[in-house]
Each structure stands twice: as C-alpha cells, then as structure tokens.
C-alpha cells in the first residue's frame, strides 16, 4: 500500500475510534438518535389537600355485645335482643307454680252438738309441715300434722267441753284452705284417740264415767262431722261401749 493511502486509513481509524468513545460516554450507540430531554416533575406544594375521610358506622351490637349464657332460654333471649325484634308476651301463657313450705301451726275452733256431751265447744291444734301453693289463680294453704318425717314430726291435739262432759284427743290430721273457681272453703280430716269423761247432764249416760276409743273427723266448708266408738274404762253404770257422734260449725 502506498504511504499516502496508509496515512488516510490511519486517520479514518482514529476518527472512527474517537466517535465511538464519545458515543459510549454519552450512553448512545453510534448512529442512534439522542434521547429527548425529560421535563422535571412539578414540586409537591406543602399545602397539598388531604383526602376527605369517610366515616364508618360501627353496629351497636359490636360496641355493646350481648352476653350469651349456657342456658338455651337465655341464648334465645340474647338472639332476640341482637336482632332488635320486639318481644311479644303471650297473655294466655300460664304463670309458674309458686310453692312455699315451712313448719306451721293451725288453730281452729268450733261450736256444735255431740253425744253423749250435749252442746259442746271445741279447740283443735294442728302442728306440722305447712305448704302455701299458688298455681295460676288457684291458692291452697295446707297443714300436715303427723309424726312422720314428711310432715315435720307433727301432731294433732283437740279439747272439747260441753254440758254433759268433755274429752281430750291426740292424733293425726290434715287441713287445707282452698281458693279456686270450682271450690272455695276449708277441708280437713283427722283420726284421733279420745279420752272422754261425763259430767253434768250427759245424753244417755250417767255422770262420772270414763271412755276411751278412736274417732274420725271430717270437715268441708266449716261443717264438721265426728264419728267414733268409745269403750268404758272407768266409772259405775253406763254402757260398756257407745257410739259417739257430733256435728259442729267451724269458726
């Protein structure tokens, strides 16, 4: 190659290398178009508006949760309250039965006529277990007087005095005061062992005679009926056994 041609080739190589190094320094490739200038972003002002917050309504049930008990009835009530539904009470629903039990003493008095004692007055005491029952308009007050654990080891005492004699009795019994639509009044029953003695003007028997025997008392709405059999245990004359009876009105 002539010397002049070698000089031109060397000059062309140097120019090409200089252009390549300049393009690499500027991040471009030879022959590529330069990138357009990027506009600077607008600065954010210090008083930029704060986006408006939307209020959130929290359900009242979450603020005030309703406790739910283990009892199914309480759980149902809590569910009704949570759903805010009105509770409608059934007017035909029956009230629960209320029962009160405790020791009780009942004292009763009566006036009547009995054989062989004539006109007579009576005083009776029942001591034992008492019950007060209230069930949907029905009220029952009762006393059980008997020497049993279920009747609080109770007892019955009765004393009678009349124009022809008197008696003292010990036994068992029950008394009740009932108030309902079909029946209102008292009822009772008693089984006694009576020790009787005649004085004054007894009916069909001499004075000074002592009898002993069982008697049964029934009472409904203050009407008292007494039936029994008495056997003579002391005294002169009179019957060895007699039929005792009585009719009275409770006070």
PDB file of C-alpha atoms in Angstrom:
ATOM      1  CA  UNK A   1       0.000   0.000   0.000  1.00  0.00           C
ATOM      2  CA  UNK A   2       1.430   3.478  -0.843  1.00  0.00           C
ATOM      3  CA  UNK A   3       2.429   5.680   2.008  1.00  0.00           C
ATOM      4  CA  UNK A   4      -0.354   8.220   1.300  1.00  0.00           C
ATOM      5  CA  UNK A   5      -3.037   5.554   1.433  1.00  0.00           C
ATOM      6  CA  UNK A   6      -1.738   4.267   4.745  1.00  0.00           C
ATOM      7  CA  UNK A   7      -1.934   7.797   6.213  1.00  0.00           C
ATOM      8  CA  UNK A   8      -5.581   8.203   5.069  1.00  0.00           C
ATOM      9  CA  UNK A   9      -6.516   4.815   6.540  1.00  0.00           C
ATOM     10  CA  UNK A  10      -4.847   5.610   9.840  1.00  0.00           C
ATOM     11  CA  UNK A  11      -6.632   8.989  10.000  1.00  0.00           C
ATOM     12  CA  UNK A  12     -10.010   7.384   9.246  1.00  0.00           C
ATOM     13  CA  UNK A  13      -9.458   4.748  12.000  1.00  0.00           C
ATOM     14  CA  UNK A  14      -8.586   7.409  14.550  1.00  0.00           C
ATOM     15  CA  UNK A  15     -11.687   9.459  13.695  1.00  0.00           C
ATOM     16  CA  UNK A  16     -13.918   6.353  13.981  1.00  0.00           C
ATOM     17  CA  UNK A  17     -12.495   5.368  17.390  1.00  0.00           C
ATOM     18  CA  UNK A  18     -12.920   8.911  18.691  1.00  0.00           C
ATOM     19  CA  UNK A  19     -16.591   8.932  17.610  1.00  0.00           C
ATOM     20  CA  UNK A  20     -17.207   5.528  19.282  1.00  0.00           C
ATOM     21  CA  UNK A  21     -15.665   6.605  22.570  1.00  0.00           C
ATOM     22  CA  UNK A  22     -17.702   9.829  22.538  1.00  0.00           C
ATOM     23  CA  UNK A  23     -20.968   7.890  21.930  1.00  0.00           C
ATOM     24  CA  UNK A  24     -20.221   5.419  24.754  1.00  0.00           C
ATOM     25  CA  UNK A  25     -19.556   8.264  27.171  1.00  0.00           C
ATOM     26  CA  UNK A  26     -22.932   9.798  26.321  1.00  0.00           C
ATOM     27  CA  UNK A  27     -24.780   6.380  26.649  1.00  0.00           C
ATOM     28  CA  UNK A  28     -25.598   6.172  22.942  1.00  0.00           C
ATOM     29  CA  UNK A  29     -24.640   3.888  20.219  1.00  0.00           C
ATOM     30  CA  UNK A  30     -23.183   5.065  17.019  1.00  0.00           C
ATOM     31  CA  UNK A  31     -25.839   6.147  14.601  1.00  0.00           C
ATOM     32  CA  UNK A  32     -28.611   6.314  17.311  1.00  0.00           C
ATOM     33  CA  UNK A  33     -30.711   9.434  17.795  1.00  0.00           C
ATOM     34  CA  UNK A  34     -30.177  11.265  21.094  1.00  0.00           C
ATOM     35  CA  UNK A  35     -32.976  10.794  23.721  1.00  0.00           C
ATOM     36  CA  UNK A  36     -35.335  13.754  24.138  1.00  0.00           C
ATOM     37  CA  UNK A  37     -34.879  15.788  27.270  1.00  0.00           C
ATOM     38  CA  UNK A  38     -37.139  14.842  30.249  1.00  0.00           C
ATOM     39  CA  UNK A  39     -39.116  17.668  31.797  1.00  0.00           C
ATOM     40  CA  UNK A  40     -38.626  17.980  35.540  1.00  0.00           C
ATOM     41  CA  UNK A  41     -41.598  16.955  37.728  1.00  0.00           C
ATOM     42  CA  UNK A  42     -43.653  19.680  39.374  1.00  0.00           C
ATOM     43  CA  UNK A  43     -42.770  20.100  43.016  1.00  0.00           C
ATOM     44  CA  UNK A  44     -45.420  18.978  45.537  1.00  0.00           C
ATOM     45  CA  UNK A  45     -46.687  22.018  47.431  1.00  0.00           C
ATOM     46  CA  UNK A  46     -46.507  21.905  51.198  1.00  0.00           C
ATOM     47  CA  UNK A  47     -50.233  22.682  51.466  1.00  0.00           C
ATOM     48  CA  UNK A  48     -51.462  19.744  49.412  1.00  0.00           C
ATOM     49  CA  UNK A  49     -55.143  18.964  50.160  1.00  0.00           C
ATOM     50  CA  UNK A  50     -55.739  15.985  52.495  1.00  0.00           C
ATOM     51  CA  UNK A  51     -58.172  13.480  51.045  1.00  0.00           C
ATOM     52  CA  UNK A  52     -61.519  13.510  52.852  1.00  0.00           C
ATOM     53  CA  UNK A  53     -62.097  10.556  55.228  1.00  0.00           C
ATOM     54  CA  UNK A  54     -65.338   8.634  55.053  1.00  0.00           C
ATOM     55  CA  UNK A  55     -66.911   7.949  58.496  1.00  0.00           C
ATOM     56  CA  UNK A  56     -67.509   4.270  59.255  1.00  0.00           C
ATOM     57  CA  UNK A  57     -70.595   3.336  61.293  1.00  0.00           C
ATOM     58  CA  UNK A  58     -69.917   0.525  63.723  1.00  0.00           C
ATOM     59  CA  UNK A  59     -73.015  -1.571  64.560  1.00  0.00           C
ATOM     60  CA  UNK A  60     -74.231  -1.154  68.115  1.00  0.00           C
ATOM     61  CA  UNK A  61     -74.067  -4.920  68.596  1.00  0.00           C
ATOM     62  CA  UNK A  62     -70.247  -4.758  68.132  1.00  0.00           C
ATOM     63  CA  UNK A  63     -69.927  -1.866  70.580  1.00  0.00           C
ATOM     64  CA  UNK A  64     -72.208  -3.480  73.191  1.00  0.00           C
ATOM     65  CA  UNK A  65     -72.129  -7.230  72.659  1.00  0.00           C
ATOM     66  CA  UNK A  66     -74.915  -9.192  74.292  1.00  0.00           C
ATOM     67  CA  UNK A  67     -73.611 -11.924  76.595  1.00  0.00           C
ATOM     68  CA  UNK A  68     -74.929 -15.358  75.762  1.00  0.00           C
ATOM     69  CA  UNK A  69     -75.408 -17.761  78.670  1.00  0.00           C
ATOM     70  CA  UNK A  70     -75.204 -21.504  78.553  1.00  0.00           C
ATOM     71  CA  UNK A  71     -78.927 -21.672  79.222  1.00  0.00           C
ATOM     72  CA  UNK A  72     -80.817 -22.203  75.896  1.00  0.00           C
ATOM     73  CA  UNK A  73     -83.579 -19.857  77.066  1.00  0.00           C
ATOM     74  CA  UNK A  74     -81.036 -17.105  77.771  1.00  0.00           C
ATOM     75  CA  UNK A  75     -79.430 -17.698  74.377  1.00  0.00           C
ATOM     76  CA  UNK A  76     -82.787 -17.295  72.652  1.00  0.00           C
ATOM     77  CA  UNK A  77     -83.419 -14.051  74.531  1.00  0.00           C
ATOM     78  CA  UNK A  78     -79.978 -12.741  73.562  1.00  0.00           C
ATOM     79  CA  UNK A  79     -80.653 -13.576  69.918  1.00  0.00           C
ATOM     80  CA  UNK A  80     -83.920 -11.639  70.039  1.00  0.00           C
ATOM     81  CA  UNK A  81     -82.185  -8.622  71.575  1.00  0.00           C
ATOM     82  CA  UNK A  82     -79.406  -8.782  68.991  1.00  0.00           C
ATOM     83  CA  UNK A  83     -81.883  -8.738  66.129  1.00  0.00           C
ATOM     84  CA  UNK A  84     -83.764  -5.844  67.811  1.00  0.00           C
ATOM     85  CA  UNK A  85     -87.066  -7.581  67.425  1.00  0.00           C
ATOM     86  CA  UNK A  86     -89.837  -6.725  69.916  1.00  0.00           C
ATOM     87  CA  UNK A  87     -90.673  -9.421  72.462  1.00  0.00           C
ATOM     88  CA  UNK A  88     -94.389 -10.218  72.459  1.00  0.00           C
ATOM     89  CA  UNK A  89     -95.657 -11.830  75.627  1.00  0.00           C
ATOM     90  CA  UNK A  90     -98.412 -14.384  75.282  1.00  0.00           C
ATOM     91  CA  UNK A  91    -101.285 -13.307  77.558  1.00  0.00           C
ATOM     92  CA  UNK A  92    -102.576 -16.877  77.621  1.00  0.00           C
ATOM     93  CA  UNK A  93     -99.303 -18.272  78.996  1.00  0.00           C
ATOM     94  CA  UNK A  94     -99.652 -19.718  82.491  1.00  0.00           C
ATOM     95  CA  UNK A  95     -97.573 -18.421  85.350  1.00  0.00           C
ATOM     96  CA  UNK A  96     -95.195 -20.724  87.112  1.00  0.00           C
ATOM     97  CA  UNK A  97     -96.373 -22.524  90.224  1.00  0.00           C
ATOM     98  CA  UNK A  98     -95.073 -20.980  93.443  1.00  0.00           C
ATOM     99  CA  UNK A  99     -94.731 -23.260  96.449  1.00  0.00           C
ATOM    100  CA  UNK A 100     -93.663 -22.238  99.955  1.00  0.00           C
ATOM    101  CA  UNK A 101     -93.014 -24.977 102.524  1.00  0.00           C
ATOM    102  CA  UNK A 102     -92.278 -24.428 106.205  1.00  0.00           C
ATOM    103  CA  UNK A 103     -93.318 -25.545 109.660  1.00  0.00           C
ATOM    104  CA  UNK A 104     -96.798 -24.329 110.528  1.00  0.00           C
ATOM    105  CA  UNK A 105     -99.318 -24.451 113.371  1.00  0.00           C
ATOM    106  CA  UNK A 106    -103.017 -24.130 112.650  1.00  0.00           C
ATOM    107  CA  UNK A 107    -105.506 -23.410 115.430  1.00  0.00           C
ATOM    108  CA  UNK A 108    -109.224 -23.936 114.846  1.00  0.00           C
ATOM    109  CA  UNK A 109    -112.345 -23.626 116.976  1.00  0.00           C
ATOM    110  CA  UNK A 110    -115.888 -24.916 116.541  1.00  0.00           C
ATOM    111  CA  UNK A 111    -119.304 -24.992 118.183  1.00  0.00           C
ATOM    112  CA  UNK A 112    -121.715 -27.931 117.893  1.00  0.00           C
ATOM    113  CA  UNK A 113    -123.709 -30.707 119.437  1.00  0.00           C
ATOM    114  CA  UNK A 114    -122.367 -34.200 120.220  1.00  0.00           C
ATOM    115  CA  UNK A 115    -123.371 -37.353 122.043  1.00  0.00           C
ATOM    116  CA  UNK A 116    -123.063 -38.011 124.862  1.00  0.00           C
ATOM    117  CA  UNK A 117    -121.722 -34.499 125.643  1.00  0.00           C
ATOM    118  CA  UNK A 118    -124.631 -32.301 124.533  1.00  0.00           C
ATOM    119  CA  UNK A 119    -123.836 -28.718 123.428  1.00  0.00           C
ATOM    120  CA  UNK A 120    -120.106 -28.517 123.015  1.00  0.00           C
ATOM    121  CA  UNK A 121    -117.255 -26.236 122.147  1.00  0.00           C
ATOM    122  CA  UNK A 122    -114.023 -27.467 120.550  1.00  0.00           C
ATOM    123  CA  UNK A 123    -110.458 -26.243 120.182  1.00  0.00           C
ATOM    124  CA  UNK A 124    -108.058 -28.038 117.822  1.00  0.00           C
ATOM    125  CA  UNK A 125    -104.336 -27.534 117.153  1.00  0.00           C
ATOM    126  CA  UNK A 126    -102.506 -28.968 114.161  1.00  0.00           C
ATOM    127  CA  UNK A 127     -98.726 -28.643 114.159  1.00  0.00           C
ATOM    128  CA  UNK A 128     -96.556 -29.948 111.334  1.00  0.00           C
ATOM    129  CA  UNK A 129     -95.488 -29.153 107.817  1.00  0.00           C
ATOM    130  CA  UNK A 130     -97.278 -26.297 106.082  1.00  0.00           C
ATOM    131  CA  UNK A 131     -97.485 -25.569 102.385  1.00  0.00           C
ATOM    132  CA  UNK A 132     -98.628 -22.468 100.509  1.00  0.00           C
ATOM    133  CA  UNK A 133     -99.287 -23.234  96.814  1.00  0.00           C
ATOM    134  CA  UNK A 134    -100.162 -20.615  94.199  1.00  0.00           C
ATOM    135  CA  UNK A 135    -100.845 -22.028  90.734  1.00  0.00           C
ATOM    136  CA  UNK A 136    -102.453 -19.798  88.074  1.00  0.00           C
ATOM    137  CA  UNK A 137    -105.263 -18.423  90.210  1.00  0.00           C
ATOM    138  CA  UNK A 138    -105.585 -21.450  92.495  1.00  0.00           C
ATOM    139  CA  UNK A 139    -104.399 -20.883  96.076  1.00  0.00           C
ATOM    140  CA  UNK A 140    -104.064 -23.684  98.610  1.00  0.00           C
ATOM    141  CA  UNK A 141    -102.817 -23.336 102.179  1.00  0.00           C
ATOM    142  CA  UNK A 142    -102.438 -26.686 103.912  1.00  0.00           C
ATOM    143  CA  UNK A 143    -101.026 -28.289 107.066  1.00  0.00           C
ATOM    144  CA  UNK A 144     -99.998 -31.912 107.520  1.00  0.00           C
ATOM    145  CA  UNK A 145     -99.925 -32.964 111.202  1.00  0.00           C
ATOM    146  CA  UNK A 146     -98.481 -36.442 111.663  1.00  0.00           C
ATOM    147  CA  UNK A 147     -95.425 -37.955 113.424  1.00  0.00           C
ATOM    148  CA  UNK A 148     -93.686 -38.579 110.094  1.00  0.00           C
ATOM    149  CA  UNK A 149     -90.520 -37.057 108.603  1.00  0.00           C
ATOM    150  CA  UNK A 150     -92.507 -35.760 105.603  1.00  0.00           C
ATOM    151  CA  UNK A 151     -94.871 -33.957 107.995  1.00  0.00           C
ATOM    152  CA  UNK A 152     -92.101 -32.481 110.188  1.00  0.00           C
ATOM    153  CA  UNK A 153     -92.941 -34.932 113.011  1.00  0.00           C
ATOM    154  CA  UNK A 154     -96.235 -33.128 113.570  1.00  0.00           C
ATOM    155  CA  UNK A 155     -99.213 -33.880 115.816  1.00  0.00           C
ATOM    156  CA  UNK A 156    -102.859 -33.005 116.445  1.00  0.00           C
ATOM    157  CA  UNK A 157    -104.404 -32.015 119.776  1.00  0.00           C
ATOM    158  CA  UNK A 158    -108.094 -31.454 120.454  1.00  0.00           C
ATOM    159  CA  UNK A 159    -110.048 -30.499 123.553  1.00  0.00           C
ATOM    160  CA  UNK A 160    -113.865 -30.499 123.849  1.00  0.00           C
ATOM    161  CA  UNK A 161    -116.069 -29.335 126.678  1.00  0.00           C
ATOM    162  CA  UNK A 162    -119.858 -29.453 126.835  1.00  0.00           C
ATOM    163  CA  UNK A 163    -122.898 -29.513 129.084  1.00  0.00           C
ATOM    164  CA  UNK A 164    -122.691 -33.316 129.536  1.00  0.00           C
ATOM    165  CA  UNK A 165    -118.953 -33.961 129.604  1.00  0.00           C
ATOM    166  CA  UNK A 166    -115.667 -33.416 127.810  1.00  0.00           C
ATOM    167  CA  UNK A 167    -112.816 -35.173 126.085  1.00  0.00           C
ATOM    168  CA  UNK A 168    -109.155 -34.790 125.238  1.00  0.00           C
ATOM    169  CA  UNK A 169    -107.787 -36.246 121.986  1.00  0.00           C
ATOM    170  CA  UNK A 170    -104.424 -36.926 120.398  1.00  0.00           C
ATOM    171  CA  UNK A 171    -103.969 -37.970 116.777  1.00  0.00           C
ATOM    172  CA  UNK A 172    -103.022 -37.097 113.227  1.00  0.00           C
ATOM    173  CA  UNK A 173    -104.719 -34.976 110.625  1.00  0.00           C
ATOM    174  CA  UNK A 174    -104.561 -32.566 107.716  1.00  0.00           C
ATOM    175  CA  UNK A 175    -106.267 -29.259 106.982  1.00  0.00           C
ATOM    176  CA  UNK A 176    -106.460 -27.113 103.872  1.00  0.00           C
ATOM    177  CA  UNK A 177    -107.922 -23.777 102.810  1.00  0.00           C
ATOM    178  CA  UNK A 178    -108.674 -23.887  99.073  1.00  0.00           C
ATOM    179  CA  UNK A 179    -109.484 -20.931  96.826  1.00  0.00           C
ATOM    180  CA  UNK A 180    -110.311 -21.686  93.188  1.00  0.00           C
ATOM    181  CA  UNK A 181    -113.158 -21.223  90.737  1.00  0.00           C
ATOM    182  CA  UNK A 182    -114.903 -24.528  91.500  1.00  0.00           C
ATOM    183  CA  UNK A 183    -114.323 -24.679  95.256  1.00  0.00           C
ATOM    184  CA  UNK A 184    -113.674 -22.077  97.927  1.00  0.00           C
ATOM    185  CA  UNK A 185    -113.501 -23.043 101.564  1.00  0.00           C
ATOM    186  CA  UNK A 186    -111.796 -25.316 104.055  1.00  0.00           C
ATOM    187  CA  UNK A 187    -111.473 -29.088 104.202  1.00  0.00           C
ATOM    188  CA  UNK A 188    -109.912 -31.400 106.745  1.00  0.00           C
ATOM    189  CA  UNK A 189    -109.613 -34.902 108.073  1.00  0.00           C
ATOM    190  CA  UNK A 190    -108.373 -36.256 111.405  1.00  0.00           C
ATOM    191  CA  UNK A 191    -108.036 -39.579 113.170  1.00  0.00           C
ATOM    192  CA  UNK A 192    -107.894 -39.302 116.959  1.00  0.00           C
ATOM    193  CA  UNK A 193    -107.770 -41.379 120.114  1.00  0.00           C
ATOM    194  CA  UNK A 194    -110.174 -39.699 122.539  1.00  0.00           C
ATOM    195  CA  UNK A 195    -110.338 -39.955 126.329  1.00  0.00           C
ATOM    196  CA  UNK A 196    -113.832 -38.815 127.375  1.00  0.00           C
ATOM    197  CA  UNK A 197    -115.479 -38.233 130.768  1.00  0.00           C
ATOM    198  CA  UNK A 198    -119.108 -37.439 131.524  1.00  0.00           C
ATOM    199  CA  UNK A 199    -120.391 -34.762 133.910  1.00  0.00           C
ATOM    200  CA  UNK A 200    -123.403 -32.519 134.237  1.00  0.00           C
ATOM    201  CA  UNK A 201    -126.225 -33.761 132.032  1.00  0.00           C
ATOM    202  CA  UNK A 202    -124.818 -36.318 129.554  1.00  0.00           C
ATOM    203  CA  UNK A 203    -127.020 -37.837 126.879  1.00  0.00           C
ATOM    204  CA  UNK A 204    -127.944 -41.496 127.676  1.00  0.00           C
ATOM    205  CA  UNK A 205    -125.068 -41.999 130.146  1.00  0.00           C
ATOM    206  CA  UNK A 206    -124.559 -41.424 133.866  1.00  0.00           C
ATOM    207  CA  UNK A 207    -122.066 -38.899 135.160  1.00  0.00           C
ATOM    208  CA  UNK A 208    -118.603 -39.904 136.289  1.00  0.00           C
ATOM    209  CA  UNK A 209    -117.980 -42.483 133.547  1.00  0.00           C
ATOM    210  CA  UNK A 210    -114.743 -42.511 131.508  1.00  0.00           C
ATOM    211  CA  UNK A 211    -114.493 -43.767 127.941  1.00  0.00           C
ATOM    212  CA  UNK A 212    -111.609 -44.358 125.547  1.00  0.00           C
ATOM    213  CA  UNK A 213    -111.706 -45.029 121.821  1.00  0.00           C
ATOM    214  CA  UNK A 214    -110.998 -43.905 118.240  1.00  0.00           C
ATOM    215  CA  UNK A 215    -112.837 -41.092 116.484  1.00  0.00           C
ATOM    216  CA  UNK A 216    -112.814 -39.835 112.905  1.00  0.00           C
ATOM    217  CA  UNK A 217    -113.384 -36.183 111.959  1.00  0.00           C
ATOM    218  CA  UNK A 218    -114.362 -34.888 108.530  1.00  0.00           C
ATOM    219  CA  UNK A 219    -114.863 -31.228 107.682  1.00  0.00           C
ATOM    220  CA  UNK A 220    -115.925 -29.447 104.493  1.00  0.00           C
ATOM    221  CA  UNK A 221    -116.595 -25.701 104.277  1.00  0.00           C
ATOM    222  CA  UNK A 222    -116.574 -25.345 108.082  1.00  0.00           C
ATOM    223  CA  UNK A 223    -119.095 -28.142 108.605  1.00  0.00           C
ATOM    224  CA  UNK A 224    -117.565 -30.734 110.973  1.00  0.00           C
ATOM    225  CA  UNK A 225    -118.730 -34.317 111.368  1.00  0.00           C
ATOM    226  CA  UNK A 226    -117.435 -36.684 114.070  1.00  0.00           C
ATOM    227  CA  UNK A 227    -117.977 -40.438 114.238  1.00  0.00           C
ATOM    228  CA  UNK A 228    -116.402 -42.924 116.644  1.00  0.00           C
ATOM    229  CA  UNK A 229    -116.672 -45.766 119.110  1.00  0.00           C
ATOM    230  CA  UNK A 230    -115.871 -45.285 122.810  1.00  0.00           C
ATOM    231  CA  UNK A 231    -115.288 -48.055 125.344  1.00  0.00           C
ATOM    232  CA  UNK A 232    -115.857 -47.653 129.071  1.00  0.00           C
ATOM    233  CA  UNK A 233    -112.614 -47.804 131.062  1.00  0.00           C
ATOM    234  CA  UNK A 234    -113.776 -46.424 134.440  1.00  0.00           C
ATOM    235  CA  UNK A 235    -116.912 -45.463 136.394  1.00  0.00           C
ATOM    236  CA  UNK A 236    -120.121 -47.061 137.562  1.00  0.00           C
ATOM    237  CA  UNK A 237    -123.048 -47.824 135.313  1.00  0.00           C
ATOM    238  CA  UNK A 238    -123.407 -46.752 131.751  1.00  0.00           C
ATOM    239  CA  UNK A 239    -122.688 -48.649 128.557  1.00  0.00           C
ATOM    240  CA  UNK A 240    -119.638 -50.806 128.063  1.00  0.00           C
ATOM    241  CA  UNK A 241    -119.295 -49.254 124.594  1.00  0.00           C
ATOM    242  CA  UNK A 242    -121.133 -46.456 122.919  1.00  0.00           C
ATOM    243  CA  UNK A 243    -121.356 -44.790 119.544  1.00  0.00           C
ATOM    244  CA  UNK A 244    -120.043 -41.230 119.631  1.00  0.00           C
ATOM    245  CA  UNK A 245    -121.128 -38.630 117.135  1.00  0.00           C
ATOM    246  CA  UNK A 246    -121.038 -34.940 116.674  1.00  0.00           C
ATOM    247  CA  UNK A 247    -121.983 -32.124 114.306  1.00  0.00           C
ATOM    248  CA  UNK A 248    -120.355 -28.723 114.506  1.00  0.00           C
ATOM    249  CA  UNK A 249    -119.608 -25.477 112.718  1.00  0.00           C
ATOM    250  CA  UNK A 250    -116.037 -24.188 112.451  1.00  0.00           C
ATOM    251  CA  UNK A 251    -115.339 -20.613 113.493  1.00  0.00           C
TER     252      UNK A 251
END
